[in-house]
Coordinates of C-alpha atoms in Angstrom, one line a residue:
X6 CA 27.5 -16.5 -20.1
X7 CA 27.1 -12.6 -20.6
X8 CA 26.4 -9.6 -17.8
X9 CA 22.9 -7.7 -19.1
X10 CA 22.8 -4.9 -20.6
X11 CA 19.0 -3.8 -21.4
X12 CA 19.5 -5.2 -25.6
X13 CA 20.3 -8.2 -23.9
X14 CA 17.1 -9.5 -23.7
X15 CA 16.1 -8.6 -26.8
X16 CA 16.9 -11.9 -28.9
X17 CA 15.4 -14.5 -26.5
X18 CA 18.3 -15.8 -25.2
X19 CA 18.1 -18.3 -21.9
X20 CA 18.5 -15.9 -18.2
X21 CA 19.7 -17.4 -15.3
X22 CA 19.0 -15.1 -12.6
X23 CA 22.0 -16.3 -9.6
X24 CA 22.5 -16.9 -6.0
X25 CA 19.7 -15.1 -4.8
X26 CA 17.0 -16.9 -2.0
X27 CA 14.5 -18.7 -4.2
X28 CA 10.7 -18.7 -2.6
X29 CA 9.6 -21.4 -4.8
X30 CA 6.1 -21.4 -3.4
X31 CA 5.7 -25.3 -4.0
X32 CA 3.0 -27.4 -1.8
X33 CA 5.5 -26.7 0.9
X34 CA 6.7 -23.1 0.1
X35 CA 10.1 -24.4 0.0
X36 CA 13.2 -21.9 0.5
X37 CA 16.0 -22.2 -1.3
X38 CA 19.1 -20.3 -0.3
X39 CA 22.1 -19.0 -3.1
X40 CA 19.9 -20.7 -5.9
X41 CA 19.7 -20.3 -9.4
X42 CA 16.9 -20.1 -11.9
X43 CA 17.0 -20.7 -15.2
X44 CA 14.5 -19.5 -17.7
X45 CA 15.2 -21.3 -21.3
X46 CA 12.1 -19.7 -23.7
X47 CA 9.0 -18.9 -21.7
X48 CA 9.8 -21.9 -19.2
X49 CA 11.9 -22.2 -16.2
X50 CA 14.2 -25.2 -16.7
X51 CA 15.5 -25.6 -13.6
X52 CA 15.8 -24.3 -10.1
X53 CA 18.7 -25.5 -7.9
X54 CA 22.3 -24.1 -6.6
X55 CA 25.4 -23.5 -9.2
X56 CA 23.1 -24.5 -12.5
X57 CA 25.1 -25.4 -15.4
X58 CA 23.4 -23.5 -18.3
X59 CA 23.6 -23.1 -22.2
X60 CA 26.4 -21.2 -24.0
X61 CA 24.9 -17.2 -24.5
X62 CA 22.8 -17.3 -21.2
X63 CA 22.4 -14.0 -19.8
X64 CA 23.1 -13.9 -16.3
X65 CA 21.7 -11.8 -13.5
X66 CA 23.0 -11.6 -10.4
X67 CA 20.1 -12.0 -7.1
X68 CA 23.1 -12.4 -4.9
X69 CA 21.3 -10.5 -1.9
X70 CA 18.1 -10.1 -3.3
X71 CA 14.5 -12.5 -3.0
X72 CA 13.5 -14.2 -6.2
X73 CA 9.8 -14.7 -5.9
X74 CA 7.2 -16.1 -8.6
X75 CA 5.8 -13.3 -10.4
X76 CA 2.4 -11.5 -8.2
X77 CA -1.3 -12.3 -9.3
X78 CA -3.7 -9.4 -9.0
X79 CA -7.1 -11.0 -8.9
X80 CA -9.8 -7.9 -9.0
X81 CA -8.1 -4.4 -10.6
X82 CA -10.7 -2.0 -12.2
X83 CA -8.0 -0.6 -14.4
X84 CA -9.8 1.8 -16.4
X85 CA -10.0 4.2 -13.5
X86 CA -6.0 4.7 -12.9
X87 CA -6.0 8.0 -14.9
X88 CA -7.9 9.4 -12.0
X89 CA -4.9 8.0 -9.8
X90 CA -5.7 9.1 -6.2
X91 CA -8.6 11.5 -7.0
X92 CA -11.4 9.5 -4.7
X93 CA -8.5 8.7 -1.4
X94 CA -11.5 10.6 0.5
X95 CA -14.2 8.8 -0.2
X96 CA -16.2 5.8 1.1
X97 CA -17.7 3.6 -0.8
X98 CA -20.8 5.5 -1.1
X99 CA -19.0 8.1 -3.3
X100 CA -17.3 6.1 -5.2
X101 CA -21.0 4.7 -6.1
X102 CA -22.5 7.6 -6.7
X103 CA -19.7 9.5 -8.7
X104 CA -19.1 6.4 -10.9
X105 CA -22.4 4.7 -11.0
X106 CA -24.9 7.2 -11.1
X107 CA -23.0 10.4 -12.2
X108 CA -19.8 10.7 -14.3
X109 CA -19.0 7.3 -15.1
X110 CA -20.5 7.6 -18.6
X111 CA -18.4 11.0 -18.7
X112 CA -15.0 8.1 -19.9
X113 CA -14.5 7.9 -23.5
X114 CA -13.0 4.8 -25.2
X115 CA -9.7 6.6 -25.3
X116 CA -9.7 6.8 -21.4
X117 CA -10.1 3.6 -20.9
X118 CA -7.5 3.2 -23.1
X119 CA -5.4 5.5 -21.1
X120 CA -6.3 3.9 -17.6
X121 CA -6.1 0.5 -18.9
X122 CA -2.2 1.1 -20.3
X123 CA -1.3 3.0 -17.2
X124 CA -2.4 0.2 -14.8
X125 CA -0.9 -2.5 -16.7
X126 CA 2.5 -0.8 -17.0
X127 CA 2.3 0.1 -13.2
X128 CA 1.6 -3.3 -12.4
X129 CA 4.7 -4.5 -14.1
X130 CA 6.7 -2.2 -12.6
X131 CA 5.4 -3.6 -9.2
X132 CA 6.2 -7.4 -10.0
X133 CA 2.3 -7.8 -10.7
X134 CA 3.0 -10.2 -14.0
X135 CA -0.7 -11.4 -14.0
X136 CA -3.9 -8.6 -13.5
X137 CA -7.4 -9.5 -14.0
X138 CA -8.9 -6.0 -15.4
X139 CA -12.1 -6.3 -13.9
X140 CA -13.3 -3.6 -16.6
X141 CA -17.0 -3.3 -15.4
X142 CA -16.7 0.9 -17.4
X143 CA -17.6 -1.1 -20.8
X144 CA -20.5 1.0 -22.3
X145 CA -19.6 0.1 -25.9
X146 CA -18.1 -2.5 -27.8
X147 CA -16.0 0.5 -28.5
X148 CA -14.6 1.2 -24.9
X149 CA -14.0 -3.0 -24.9
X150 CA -11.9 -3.3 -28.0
X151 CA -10.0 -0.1 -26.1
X152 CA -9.4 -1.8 -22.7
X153 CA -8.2 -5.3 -25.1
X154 CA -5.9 -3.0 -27.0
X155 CA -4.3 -1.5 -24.1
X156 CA -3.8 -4.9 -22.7
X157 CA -2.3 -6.0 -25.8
X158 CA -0.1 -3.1 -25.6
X159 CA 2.1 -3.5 -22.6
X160 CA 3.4 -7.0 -22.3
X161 CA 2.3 -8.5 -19.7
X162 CA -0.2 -11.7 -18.7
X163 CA -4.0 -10.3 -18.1
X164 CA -7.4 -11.5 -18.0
X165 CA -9.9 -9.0 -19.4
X166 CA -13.5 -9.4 -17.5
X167 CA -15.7 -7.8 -19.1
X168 CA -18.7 -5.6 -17.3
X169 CA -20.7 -2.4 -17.7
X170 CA -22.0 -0.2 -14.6
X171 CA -24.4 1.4 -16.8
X172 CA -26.6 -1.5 -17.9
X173 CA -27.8 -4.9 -16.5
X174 CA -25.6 -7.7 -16.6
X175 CA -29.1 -9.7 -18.2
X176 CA -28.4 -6.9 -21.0
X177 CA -25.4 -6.1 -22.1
X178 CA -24.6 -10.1 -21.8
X179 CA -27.1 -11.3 -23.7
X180 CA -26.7 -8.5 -26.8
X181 CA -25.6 -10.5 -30.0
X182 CA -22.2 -7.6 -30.1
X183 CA -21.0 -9.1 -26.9
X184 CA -20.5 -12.5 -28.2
X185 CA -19.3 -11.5 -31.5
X186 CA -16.5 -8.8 -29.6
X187 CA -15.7 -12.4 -27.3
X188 CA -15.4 -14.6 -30.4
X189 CA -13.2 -12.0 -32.3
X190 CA -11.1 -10.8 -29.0
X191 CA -10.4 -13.9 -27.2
X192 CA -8.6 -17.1 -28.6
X193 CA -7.1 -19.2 -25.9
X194 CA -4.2 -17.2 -25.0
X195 CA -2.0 -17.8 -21.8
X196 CA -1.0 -14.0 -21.9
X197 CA -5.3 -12.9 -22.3
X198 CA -8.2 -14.5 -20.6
X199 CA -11.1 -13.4 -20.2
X200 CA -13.7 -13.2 -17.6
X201 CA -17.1 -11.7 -17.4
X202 CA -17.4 -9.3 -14.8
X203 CA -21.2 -8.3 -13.2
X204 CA -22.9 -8.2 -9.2
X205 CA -25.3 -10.5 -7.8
X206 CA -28.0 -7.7 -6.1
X207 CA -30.3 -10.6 -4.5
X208 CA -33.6 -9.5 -6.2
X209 CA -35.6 -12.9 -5.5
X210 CA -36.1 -12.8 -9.3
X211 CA -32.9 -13.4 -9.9
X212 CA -32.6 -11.4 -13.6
X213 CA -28.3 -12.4 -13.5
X214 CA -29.6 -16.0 -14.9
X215 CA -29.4 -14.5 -18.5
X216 CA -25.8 -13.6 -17.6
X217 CA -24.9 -16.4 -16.0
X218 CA -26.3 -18.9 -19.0
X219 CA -24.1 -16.6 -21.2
X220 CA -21.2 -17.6 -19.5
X221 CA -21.7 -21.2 -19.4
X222 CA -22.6 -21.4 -22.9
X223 CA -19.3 -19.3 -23.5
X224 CA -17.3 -21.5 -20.9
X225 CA -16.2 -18.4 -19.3
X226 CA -15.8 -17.8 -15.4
X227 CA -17.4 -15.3 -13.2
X228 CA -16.4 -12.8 -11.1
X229 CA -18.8 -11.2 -9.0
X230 CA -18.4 -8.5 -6.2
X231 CA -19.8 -10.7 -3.5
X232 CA -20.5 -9.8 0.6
X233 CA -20.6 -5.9 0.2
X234 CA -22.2 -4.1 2.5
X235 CA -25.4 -2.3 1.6
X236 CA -24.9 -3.7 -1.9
X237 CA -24.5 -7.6 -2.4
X238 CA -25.2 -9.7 0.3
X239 CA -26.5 -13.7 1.3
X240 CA -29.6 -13.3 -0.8
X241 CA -26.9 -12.9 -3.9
X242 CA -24.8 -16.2 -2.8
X243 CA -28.2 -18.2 -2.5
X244 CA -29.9 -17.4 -5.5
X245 CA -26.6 -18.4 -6.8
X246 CA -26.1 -21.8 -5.2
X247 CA -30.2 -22.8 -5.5
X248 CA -29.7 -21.8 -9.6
X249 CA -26.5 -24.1 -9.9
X250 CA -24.3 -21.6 -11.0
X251 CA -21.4 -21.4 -8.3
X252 CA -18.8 -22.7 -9.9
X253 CA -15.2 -23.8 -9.3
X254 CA -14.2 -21.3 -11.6
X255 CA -16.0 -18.3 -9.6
X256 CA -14.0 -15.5 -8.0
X257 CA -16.0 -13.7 -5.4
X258 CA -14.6 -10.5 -4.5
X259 CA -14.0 -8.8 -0.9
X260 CA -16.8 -11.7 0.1
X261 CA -16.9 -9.4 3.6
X262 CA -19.8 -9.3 4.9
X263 CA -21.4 -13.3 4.2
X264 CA -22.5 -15.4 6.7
X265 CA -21.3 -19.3 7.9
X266 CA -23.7 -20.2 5.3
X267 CA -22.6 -18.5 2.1
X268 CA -18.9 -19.6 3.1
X269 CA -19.9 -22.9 3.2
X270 CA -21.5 -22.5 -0.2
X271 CA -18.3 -20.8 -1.9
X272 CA -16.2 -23.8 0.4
X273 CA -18.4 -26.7 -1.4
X274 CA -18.4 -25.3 -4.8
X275 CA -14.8 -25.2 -5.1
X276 CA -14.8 -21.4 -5.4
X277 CA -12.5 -18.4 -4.4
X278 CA -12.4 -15.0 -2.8
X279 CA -10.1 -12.3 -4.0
X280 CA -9.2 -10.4 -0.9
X281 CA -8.9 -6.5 -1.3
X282 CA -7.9 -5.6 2.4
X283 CA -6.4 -2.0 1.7
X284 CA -10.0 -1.3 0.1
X285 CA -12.3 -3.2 2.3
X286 CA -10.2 -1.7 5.2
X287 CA -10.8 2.2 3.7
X288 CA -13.7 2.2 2.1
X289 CA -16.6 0.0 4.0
X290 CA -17.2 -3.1 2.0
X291 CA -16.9 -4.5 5.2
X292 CA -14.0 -6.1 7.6
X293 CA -11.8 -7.9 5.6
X294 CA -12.5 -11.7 6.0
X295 CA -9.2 -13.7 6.1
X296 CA -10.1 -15.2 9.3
X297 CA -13.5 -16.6 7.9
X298 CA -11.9 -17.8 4.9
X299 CA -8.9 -19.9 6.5
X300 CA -12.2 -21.0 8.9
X301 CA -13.6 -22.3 5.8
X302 CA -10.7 -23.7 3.7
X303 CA -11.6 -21.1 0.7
X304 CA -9.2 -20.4 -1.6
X305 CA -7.8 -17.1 -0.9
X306 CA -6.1 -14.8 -3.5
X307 CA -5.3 -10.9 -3.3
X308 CA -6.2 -7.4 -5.0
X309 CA -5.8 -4.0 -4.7
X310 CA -9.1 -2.7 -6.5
X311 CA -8.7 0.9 -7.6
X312 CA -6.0 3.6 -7.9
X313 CA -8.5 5.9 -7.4
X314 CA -7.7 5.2 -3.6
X315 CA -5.6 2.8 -3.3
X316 CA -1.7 1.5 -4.2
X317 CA -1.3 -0.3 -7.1
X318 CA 0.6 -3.0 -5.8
X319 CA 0.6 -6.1 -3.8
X320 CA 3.3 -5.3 -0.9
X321 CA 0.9 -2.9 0.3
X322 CA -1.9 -6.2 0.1
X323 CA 0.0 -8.4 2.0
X324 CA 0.8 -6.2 4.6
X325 CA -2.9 -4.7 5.1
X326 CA -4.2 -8.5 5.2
X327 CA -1.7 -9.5 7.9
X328 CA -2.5 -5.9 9.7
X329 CA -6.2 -6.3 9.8
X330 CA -6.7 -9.9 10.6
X331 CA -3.7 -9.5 13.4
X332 CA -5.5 -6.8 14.6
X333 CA -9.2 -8.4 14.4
X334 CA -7.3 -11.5 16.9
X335 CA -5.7 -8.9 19.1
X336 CA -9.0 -7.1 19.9
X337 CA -11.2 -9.7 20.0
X338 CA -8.7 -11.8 22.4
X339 CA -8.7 -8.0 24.8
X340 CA -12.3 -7.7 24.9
X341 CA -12.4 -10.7 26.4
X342 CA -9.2 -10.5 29.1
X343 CA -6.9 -11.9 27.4
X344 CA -4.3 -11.8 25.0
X345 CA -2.8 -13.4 22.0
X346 CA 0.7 -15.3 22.4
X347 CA 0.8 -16.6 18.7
X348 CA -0.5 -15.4 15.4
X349 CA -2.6 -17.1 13.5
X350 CA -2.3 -15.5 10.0
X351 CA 2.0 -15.8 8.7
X352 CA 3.6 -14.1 6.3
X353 CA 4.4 -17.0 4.4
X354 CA 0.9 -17.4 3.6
X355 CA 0.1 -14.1 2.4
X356 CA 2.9 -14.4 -0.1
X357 CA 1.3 -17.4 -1.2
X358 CA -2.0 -15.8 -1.5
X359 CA -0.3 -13.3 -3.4
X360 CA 1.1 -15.6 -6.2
X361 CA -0.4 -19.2 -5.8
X362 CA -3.5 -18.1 -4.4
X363 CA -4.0 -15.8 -7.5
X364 CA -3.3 -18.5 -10.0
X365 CA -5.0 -21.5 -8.5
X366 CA -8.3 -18.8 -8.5
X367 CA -7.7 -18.0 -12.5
X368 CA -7.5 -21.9 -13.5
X369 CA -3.4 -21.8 -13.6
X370 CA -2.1 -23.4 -11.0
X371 CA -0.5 -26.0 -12.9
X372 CA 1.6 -23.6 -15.0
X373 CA 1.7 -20.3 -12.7
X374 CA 2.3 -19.4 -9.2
X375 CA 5.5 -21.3 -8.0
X376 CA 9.3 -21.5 -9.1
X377 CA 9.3 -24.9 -10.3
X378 CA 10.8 -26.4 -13.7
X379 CA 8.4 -26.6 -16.4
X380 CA 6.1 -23.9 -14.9
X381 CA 5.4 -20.8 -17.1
X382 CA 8.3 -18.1 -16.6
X383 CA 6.8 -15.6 -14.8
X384 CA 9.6 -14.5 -12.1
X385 CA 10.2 -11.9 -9.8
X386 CA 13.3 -10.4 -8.4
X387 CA 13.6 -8.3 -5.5
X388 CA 16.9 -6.5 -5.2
X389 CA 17.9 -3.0 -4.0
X390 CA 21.5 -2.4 -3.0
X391 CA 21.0 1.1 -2.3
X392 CA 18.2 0.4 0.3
X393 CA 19.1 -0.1 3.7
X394 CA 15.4 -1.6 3.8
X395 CA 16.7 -4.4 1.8
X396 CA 19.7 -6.1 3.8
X397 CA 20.1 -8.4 6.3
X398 CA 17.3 -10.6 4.6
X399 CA 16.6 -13.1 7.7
X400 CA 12.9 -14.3 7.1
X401 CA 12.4 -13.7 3.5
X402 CA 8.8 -14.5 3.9
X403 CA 8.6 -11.6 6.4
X404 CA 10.9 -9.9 4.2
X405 CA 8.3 -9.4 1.4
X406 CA 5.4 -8.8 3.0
X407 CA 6.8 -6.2 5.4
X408 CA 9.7 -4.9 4.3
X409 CA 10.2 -4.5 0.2
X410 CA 8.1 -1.8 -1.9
X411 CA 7.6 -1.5 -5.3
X412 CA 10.9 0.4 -5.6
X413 CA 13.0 -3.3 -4.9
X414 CA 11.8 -4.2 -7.7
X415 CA 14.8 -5.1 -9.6
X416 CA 13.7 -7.5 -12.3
X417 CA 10.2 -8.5 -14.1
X418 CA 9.8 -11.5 -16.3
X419 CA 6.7 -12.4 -17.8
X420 CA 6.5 -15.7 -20.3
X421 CA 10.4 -15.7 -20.0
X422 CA 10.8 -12.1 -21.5
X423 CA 12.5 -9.7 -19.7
X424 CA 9.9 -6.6 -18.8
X425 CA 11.8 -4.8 -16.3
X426 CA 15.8 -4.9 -15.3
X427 CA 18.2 -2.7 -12.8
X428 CA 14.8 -1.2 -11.7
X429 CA 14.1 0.1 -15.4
X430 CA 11.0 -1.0 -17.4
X431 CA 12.4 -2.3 -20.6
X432 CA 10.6 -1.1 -24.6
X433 CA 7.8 0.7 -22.5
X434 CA 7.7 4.5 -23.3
X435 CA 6.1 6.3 -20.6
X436 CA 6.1 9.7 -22.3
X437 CA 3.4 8.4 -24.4
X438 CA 1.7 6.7 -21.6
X439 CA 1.1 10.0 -19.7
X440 CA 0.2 11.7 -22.8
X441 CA -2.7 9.8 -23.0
X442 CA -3.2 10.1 -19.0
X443 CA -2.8 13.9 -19.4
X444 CA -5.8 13.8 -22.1
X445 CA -8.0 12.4 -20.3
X446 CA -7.7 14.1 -17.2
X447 CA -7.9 17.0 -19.1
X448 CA -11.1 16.1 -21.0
X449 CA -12.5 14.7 -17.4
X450 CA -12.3 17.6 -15.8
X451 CA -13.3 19.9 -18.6
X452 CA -16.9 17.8 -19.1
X453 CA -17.2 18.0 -15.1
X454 CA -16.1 21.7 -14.6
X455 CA -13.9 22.9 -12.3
X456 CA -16.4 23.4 -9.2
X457 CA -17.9 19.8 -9.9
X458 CA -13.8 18.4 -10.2
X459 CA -12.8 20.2 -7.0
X460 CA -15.8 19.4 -4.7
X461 CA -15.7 15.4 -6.2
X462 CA -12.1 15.2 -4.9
X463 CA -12.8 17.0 -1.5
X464 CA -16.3 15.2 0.0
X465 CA -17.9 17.2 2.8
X466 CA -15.9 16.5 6.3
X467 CA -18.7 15.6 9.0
X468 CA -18.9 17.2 11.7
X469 CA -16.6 15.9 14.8
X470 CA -17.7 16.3 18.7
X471 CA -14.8 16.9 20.7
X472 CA -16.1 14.9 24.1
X473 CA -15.9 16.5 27.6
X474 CA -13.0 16.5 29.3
X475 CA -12.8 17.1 33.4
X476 CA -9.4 17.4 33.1
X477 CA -9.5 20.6 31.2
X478 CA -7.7 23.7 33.4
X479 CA -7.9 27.3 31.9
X480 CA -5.1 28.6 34.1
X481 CA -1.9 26.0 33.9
X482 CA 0.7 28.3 34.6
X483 CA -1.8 29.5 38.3
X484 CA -2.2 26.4 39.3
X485 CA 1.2 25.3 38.9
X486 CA 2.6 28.1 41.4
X487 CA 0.1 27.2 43.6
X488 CA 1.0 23.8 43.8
X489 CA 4.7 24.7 44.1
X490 CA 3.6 27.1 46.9
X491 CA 1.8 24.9 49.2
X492 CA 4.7 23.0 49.1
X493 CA 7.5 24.7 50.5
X494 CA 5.4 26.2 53.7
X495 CA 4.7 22.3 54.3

């Protein structure tokens, strides 16, 4: 065996990543402390303590460190992480009304491009090995070959699904260029699905069938932003169900705002929801629905949605889904008198949702998601010894979804290639990544103008009534001596 240094990796030799505490994430989440992992091609081989292993294995020591299957971002609109933080005001309305109806059509091919490669290296960097770009800024075959080419770019696993904001999901699926792009984009690939990406709105004529019979004739899942408030609601999950085209397969997204009814749909059909808590939480989608979805046995994954508000990476997921459905039990349990002794929601189970959950939801659960030999080599290691954040690791569930940040990231493989090791993305030049960032910014706010850029990234703050207060004095220091006063002559 040989200590890594970053050429290493280069010639595919095995990795056997030592003594660290395994979270296998089997049908059991089993924990397995001082364990090895062995990764021999784009397979792990075995898990288990003191591994015997080939002759040139690189070995990487975990001792201290949580080794975790690789994270699965279910619902990511990628092409918008040039604009990295730009909309962190805004509610959902905005964020409609700036992409939708105003500058969305302002993004070139290039800066898709641009977002796309940014997001997927950032996603890397966070121990996301699988993103589904859920691209819906695809005007042109054009800006789609971009967002592929991007993907292609950065080595990771993603699932392109394909949408456009600026047309009808009855048009732009049914145009004889969208097939041809799938048919010359898309051949099978473990390392690039593909989705297609469009919103049920509830119009009793239902005009998504076109879409939806474009899907099945491709044998392509959905995913659909489902349960948004003022946006997509029962109506959508209905027309769905009563049209047979809920599927198994189906990833409805935030899903926050259905009733018992369109669970039970989603429950029966053998579909998922893709949680986005740090979203739904900020920007009015609705309140994030783990409760309803463990109430209903749905498949749970998670996502964080959009750089343009939020973090790019699952720790900050995990721990806005345990915060907002512990907080949901706390205050419904108070309005009533009383008060919670034990938690429904564990952290164990938002880990899973953030790596099983995600690849049960994309069709992969059989080869992704868990630490187990024979499954796909997509493996996480978290490891910081210069973080006091990181030691003593006692609950290495709770660990993870409360403790770590993106910067414990310590290694990243993805189809048993080494992506990221000591903290440092391997072959990935950012220089020319923010190049490309720095273009389109540039060009974006050029075509806006300067007055347009600023007010966009600083909405109008409503006005806020400061209540009445009978405790208000206007003459402390008076009232004070006074008091004092009348107490000595007592």
């Amino acid at each position: 065996m040989t200590a890594p240094g970053h050429t290493a990796f280069e010639n595919g030799r095995p990795v056997v990543l030592r003594g660290g505490t395994v979270l296998t994430m089997d049908a059991t989440r089993t924990v397995l402390p001082q364990a090895d992992v062995l990764v021999v091609g784009n397979t792990i081989a075995e898990v288990g303590p003191a591994l015997a292993v080939p002759d040139g294995t690189v070995e990487i020591d975990a001792t201290g460190g949580i080794v975790m299957p690789g994270m699965i971002d279910t619902h990511r609109h990628m092409w918008q992480t040039a604009m990295r933080g730009y909309g962190a005001d805004w509610t959902l309305t905005q964020y409609f009304v700036w992409y939708y109806l105003e500058h969305g059509k302002t993004f070139r091919p290039e800066d898709v491009h641009a977002g796309n490669l940014l997001s997927a290296v950032e996603a890397l960097d966070a121990g996301v090995t699988t993103t589904v770009d859920w691209s819906h800024g695809l005007q042109t075959i054009d800006h789609a070959d971009a967002a592929v080419d991007a993907l292609e770019a950065v080595p990771g696993r993603f699932v392109l699904a394909y949408g456009n904001i600026q047309a009808g999901p009855w048009e732009w699926a049914t145009a004889p260029e969208f097939k041809r792009f799938y048919e010359r984009r898309f051949h099978g690939s473990d390392l690039l699905g593909f989705q297609m990406a469009f919103d049920v709105t509830g119009d009793p004529e239902f005009p998504e069938r076109a879409a939806f019979e474009v899907a099945r004739g491709l044998d392509v899942p959905v995913t659909t932003h489902a349960g948004v408030w003022g946006a997509t609601n029962d109506d959508g999950i209905r027309l769905m169900h009563e049209h047979g085209f809920m599927a198994p397969s189906t990833i409805y997204v935030h899903a926050a705002t259905l009733n018992h009814d369109s669970y039970n749909r989603i429950a029966a059909t053998g579909g998922h929801v893709s949680l986005a808590s740090e979203s739904e939480e900020t920007c009015g989608q609705g309140y994030p629905p783990s409760w309803a979805l463990r109430a209903h046995d749905i498949n749970v994954s998670l996502s964080m949605d959009t750089s343009v508000w939020m973090s790019g990476d699952l720790f900050s997921a995990m721990r806005a889904t345990l915060g907002a459905d512990r907080a949901r039990e706390h205050l419904e349990a108070h309005q009533s008198g009383e008060t919670i002794t034990q938690l429904h929601l564990r952290s164990d189970q938002v880990v899973e949702w953030a790596t099983r959950g995600g690849a049960e939801a994309l069709g992969m659960g059989d080869r992704l998601g868990s630490i187990e030999a024979g499954r796909l080599a997509d493996v996480v290691l978290l490891k910081n010894d210069a973080s006091p954040a990181m030691f003593p690791i006692l609950n290495p569930f709770g660990h993870v979804a409360y403790q770590a940040q993106r910067g414990d990231v310590h290694t990243v493989i993805v189809d048993g290639r080494v992506i990221k090791h000591d903290h440092q993305l391997l072959g990935i030049d950012l220089s020319a990544v923010r190049r490309e960032v720095d273009a389109t910014v540039e060009h974006l706010r050029s075509e806006l103008g300067e007055e347009a850029w600023q007010h966009g990234m600083n909405p109008d703050i409503p006005e806020t009534k400061i209540l009445d207060n009978p405790y208000t004095y206007t003459d402390f220091a008076s009232s004070a001596t006074h008091d004092s006063a009348a107490g000595k002559t007592e």
